[in-house]
XYZ file of C-alpha atoms in Angstrom:
167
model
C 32.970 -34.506 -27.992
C 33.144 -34.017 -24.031
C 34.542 -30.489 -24.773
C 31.374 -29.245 -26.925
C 28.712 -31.177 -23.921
C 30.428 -29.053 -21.539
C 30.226 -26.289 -23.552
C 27.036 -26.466 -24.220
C 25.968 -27.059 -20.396
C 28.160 -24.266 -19.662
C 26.285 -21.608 -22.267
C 22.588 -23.303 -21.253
C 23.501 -22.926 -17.962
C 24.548 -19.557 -17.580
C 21.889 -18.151 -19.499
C 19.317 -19.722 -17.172
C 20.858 -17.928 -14.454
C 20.794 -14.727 -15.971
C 17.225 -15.420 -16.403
C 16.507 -16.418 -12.978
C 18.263 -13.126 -12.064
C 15.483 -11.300 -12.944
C 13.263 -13.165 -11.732
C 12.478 -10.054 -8.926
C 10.461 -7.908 -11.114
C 8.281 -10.931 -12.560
C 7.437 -11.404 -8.612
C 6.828 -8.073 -7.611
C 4.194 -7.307 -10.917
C 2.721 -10.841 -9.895
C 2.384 -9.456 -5.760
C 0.805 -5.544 -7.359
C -1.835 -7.855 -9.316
C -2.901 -10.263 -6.805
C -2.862 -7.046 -3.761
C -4.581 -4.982 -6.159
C -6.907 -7.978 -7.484
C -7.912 -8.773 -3.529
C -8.431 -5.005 -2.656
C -11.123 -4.461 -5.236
C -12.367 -7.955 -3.364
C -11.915 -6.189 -0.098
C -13.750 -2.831 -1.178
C -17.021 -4.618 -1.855
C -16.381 -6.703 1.327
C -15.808 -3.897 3.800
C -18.213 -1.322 1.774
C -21.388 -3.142 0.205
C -21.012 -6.165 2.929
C -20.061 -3.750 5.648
C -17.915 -6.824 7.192
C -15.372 -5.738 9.912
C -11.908 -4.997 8.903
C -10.289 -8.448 9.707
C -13.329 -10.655 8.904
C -12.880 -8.867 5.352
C -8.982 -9.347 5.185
C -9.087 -12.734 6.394
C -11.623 -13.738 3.743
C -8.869 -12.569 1.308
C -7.809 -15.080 -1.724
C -4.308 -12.908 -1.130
C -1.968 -14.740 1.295
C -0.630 -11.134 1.718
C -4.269 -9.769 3.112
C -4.984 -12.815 4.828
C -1.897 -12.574 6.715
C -2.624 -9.034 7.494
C -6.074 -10.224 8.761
C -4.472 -12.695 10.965
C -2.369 -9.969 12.335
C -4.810 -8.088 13.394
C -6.172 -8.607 16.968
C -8.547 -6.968 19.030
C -7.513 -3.193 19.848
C -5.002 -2.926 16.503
C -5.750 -1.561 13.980
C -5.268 -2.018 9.920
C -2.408 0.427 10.322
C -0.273 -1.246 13.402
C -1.025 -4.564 12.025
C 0.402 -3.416 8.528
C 3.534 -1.559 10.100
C 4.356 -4.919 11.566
C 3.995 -7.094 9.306
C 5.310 -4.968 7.004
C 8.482 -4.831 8.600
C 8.886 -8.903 9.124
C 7.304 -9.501 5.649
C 9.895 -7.237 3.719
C 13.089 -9.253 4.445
C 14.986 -11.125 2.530
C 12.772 -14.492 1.341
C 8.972 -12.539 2.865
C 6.081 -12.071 0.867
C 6.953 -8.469 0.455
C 11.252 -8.527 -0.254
C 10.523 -8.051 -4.238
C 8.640 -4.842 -3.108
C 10.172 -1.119 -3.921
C 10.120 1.934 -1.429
C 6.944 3.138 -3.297
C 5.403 -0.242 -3.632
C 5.392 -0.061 -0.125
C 4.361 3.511 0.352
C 1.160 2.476 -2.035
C 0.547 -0.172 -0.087
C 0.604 1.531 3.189
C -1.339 4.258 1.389
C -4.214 1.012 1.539
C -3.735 0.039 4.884
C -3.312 3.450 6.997
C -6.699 4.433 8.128
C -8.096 1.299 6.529
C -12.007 0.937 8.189
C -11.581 3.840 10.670
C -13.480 6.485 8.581
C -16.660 6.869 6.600
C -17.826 5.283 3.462
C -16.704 7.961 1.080
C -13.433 8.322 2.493
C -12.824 4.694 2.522
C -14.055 4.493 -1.265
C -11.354 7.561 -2.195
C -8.577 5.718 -0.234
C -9.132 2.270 -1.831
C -9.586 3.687 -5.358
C -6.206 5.786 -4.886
C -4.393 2.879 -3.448
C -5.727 0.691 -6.757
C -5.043 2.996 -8.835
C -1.192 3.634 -7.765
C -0.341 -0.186 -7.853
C -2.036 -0.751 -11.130
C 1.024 2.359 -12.518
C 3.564 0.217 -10.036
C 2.849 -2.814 -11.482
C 2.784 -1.698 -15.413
C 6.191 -0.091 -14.598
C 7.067 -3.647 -12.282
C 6.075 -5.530 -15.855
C 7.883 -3.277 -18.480
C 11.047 -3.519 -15.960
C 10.560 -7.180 -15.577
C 10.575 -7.578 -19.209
C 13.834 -5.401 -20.093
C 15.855 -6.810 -17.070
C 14.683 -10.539 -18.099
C 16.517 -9.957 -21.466
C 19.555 -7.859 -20.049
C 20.526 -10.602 -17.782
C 19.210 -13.704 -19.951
C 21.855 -12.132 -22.720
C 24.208 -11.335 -20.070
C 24.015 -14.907 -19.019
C 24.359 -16.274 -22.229
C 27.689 -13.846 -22.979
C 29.234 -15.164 -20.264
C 28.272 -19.077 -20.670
C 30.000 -18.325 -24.497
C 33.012 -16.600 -22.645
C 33.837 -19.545 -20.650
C 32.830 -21.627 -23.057
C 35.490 -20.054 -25.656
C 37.959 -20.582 -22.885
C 37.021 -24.733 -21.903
C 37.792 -24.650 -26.153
C-alpha cells in the first residue's frame, strides 16, 4: 500500500515539474500583453495628453514601464534609461529574464527615440513596436502551449519510470 502512495506521489510529482518547466513561455506571452497593453496606454498619454515622457511611463499600470519611468531622470533619455534597465532587468529572476533576443529588440524598437521626435514619427514607432510584440507574443503563446505539454508528458514519463522501478 506504501509502495503504490509513493508511486503515485512520485508520477504526480514529476509531472508537475515538467509543467512548471515551461512555465517561461506562459511568462513571457503574459510580459508581450501587459507591455503591449500599457503602450497603447502610453500612446494616448504621450500623444493626445502630450504628457512628458516619464510623467507618461510612470503613470503606467505596467511595473515594467513604471520602472522605466522611475529610471529616467533629468538629462536621460527613454533610450539610456531603457539600455540600463534593460541590462539589470534581463537577468536571471528580472522582469525581463523570460524575454528572447527579439523580444528585446521589439522592445527597444519602443523605447529608442521614444518622445524625442514629432507626432507622426512617434505614432509610426509605437504602432510598429505594437504591432511586432502582438506576432512575439502569438508565437510566445503557441510555444508556451506545445512546450507545456512536451515537458508535462515528459514529466509524467519519467514519474512512471521511477515509479516502475520503486515497484
Amino acid at each position: 500500500m506504501i509502495r503504490l502512495v509513493m508511486t503515485g506521489a512520485i508520477v504526480v510529482g514529476c509531472t508537475m515539474a515538467g509543467r512548471a518547466l515551461s512555465s517561461g513561455q506562459t511568462r513571457r506571452a503574459r510580459l508581450l500583453t501587459d507591455v503591449m497593453d500599457a503602450a497603447q496606454i502610453l500612446r494616448v498619454h504621450m500623444l493626445d495628453r502630450l504628457l512628458p515622457v516619464n510623467a507618461a511611463l510612470s503613470m503606467s499600470a505596467s511595473p515594467l514601464l513604471r520602472k522605466l519611468g522611475q529610471e529616467m531622470v533629468p538629462g536621460k533619455c527613454a533610450s539610456d534609461a531603457w539600455n540600463a534597465l534593460s541590462a539589470r532587468e534581463h537577468r536571471h529572476g528580472g522582469l525581463l529574464d523570460s524575454m528572447t533576443g527579439s523580444d528585446m529588440a521589439a522592445l527597444s524598437m519602443l523605447f529608442d527615440g521614444l518622445g524625442e521626435s514629432g507626432r507622426v514619427e512617434q505614432e509610426k514607432r509605437f504602432q510598429a513596436a505594437i504591432r511586432e510584440m502582438g506576432r512575439l507574443e502569438e508565437e510566445a503563446r503557441r510555444s508556451g502551449s506545445e512546450s507545456a505539454r512536451l515537458y508535462t508528458t515528459l514529466g509524467m514519463l519519467t514519474g512512471l519510470a521511477l515509479a516502475v522501478g520503486v515497484l
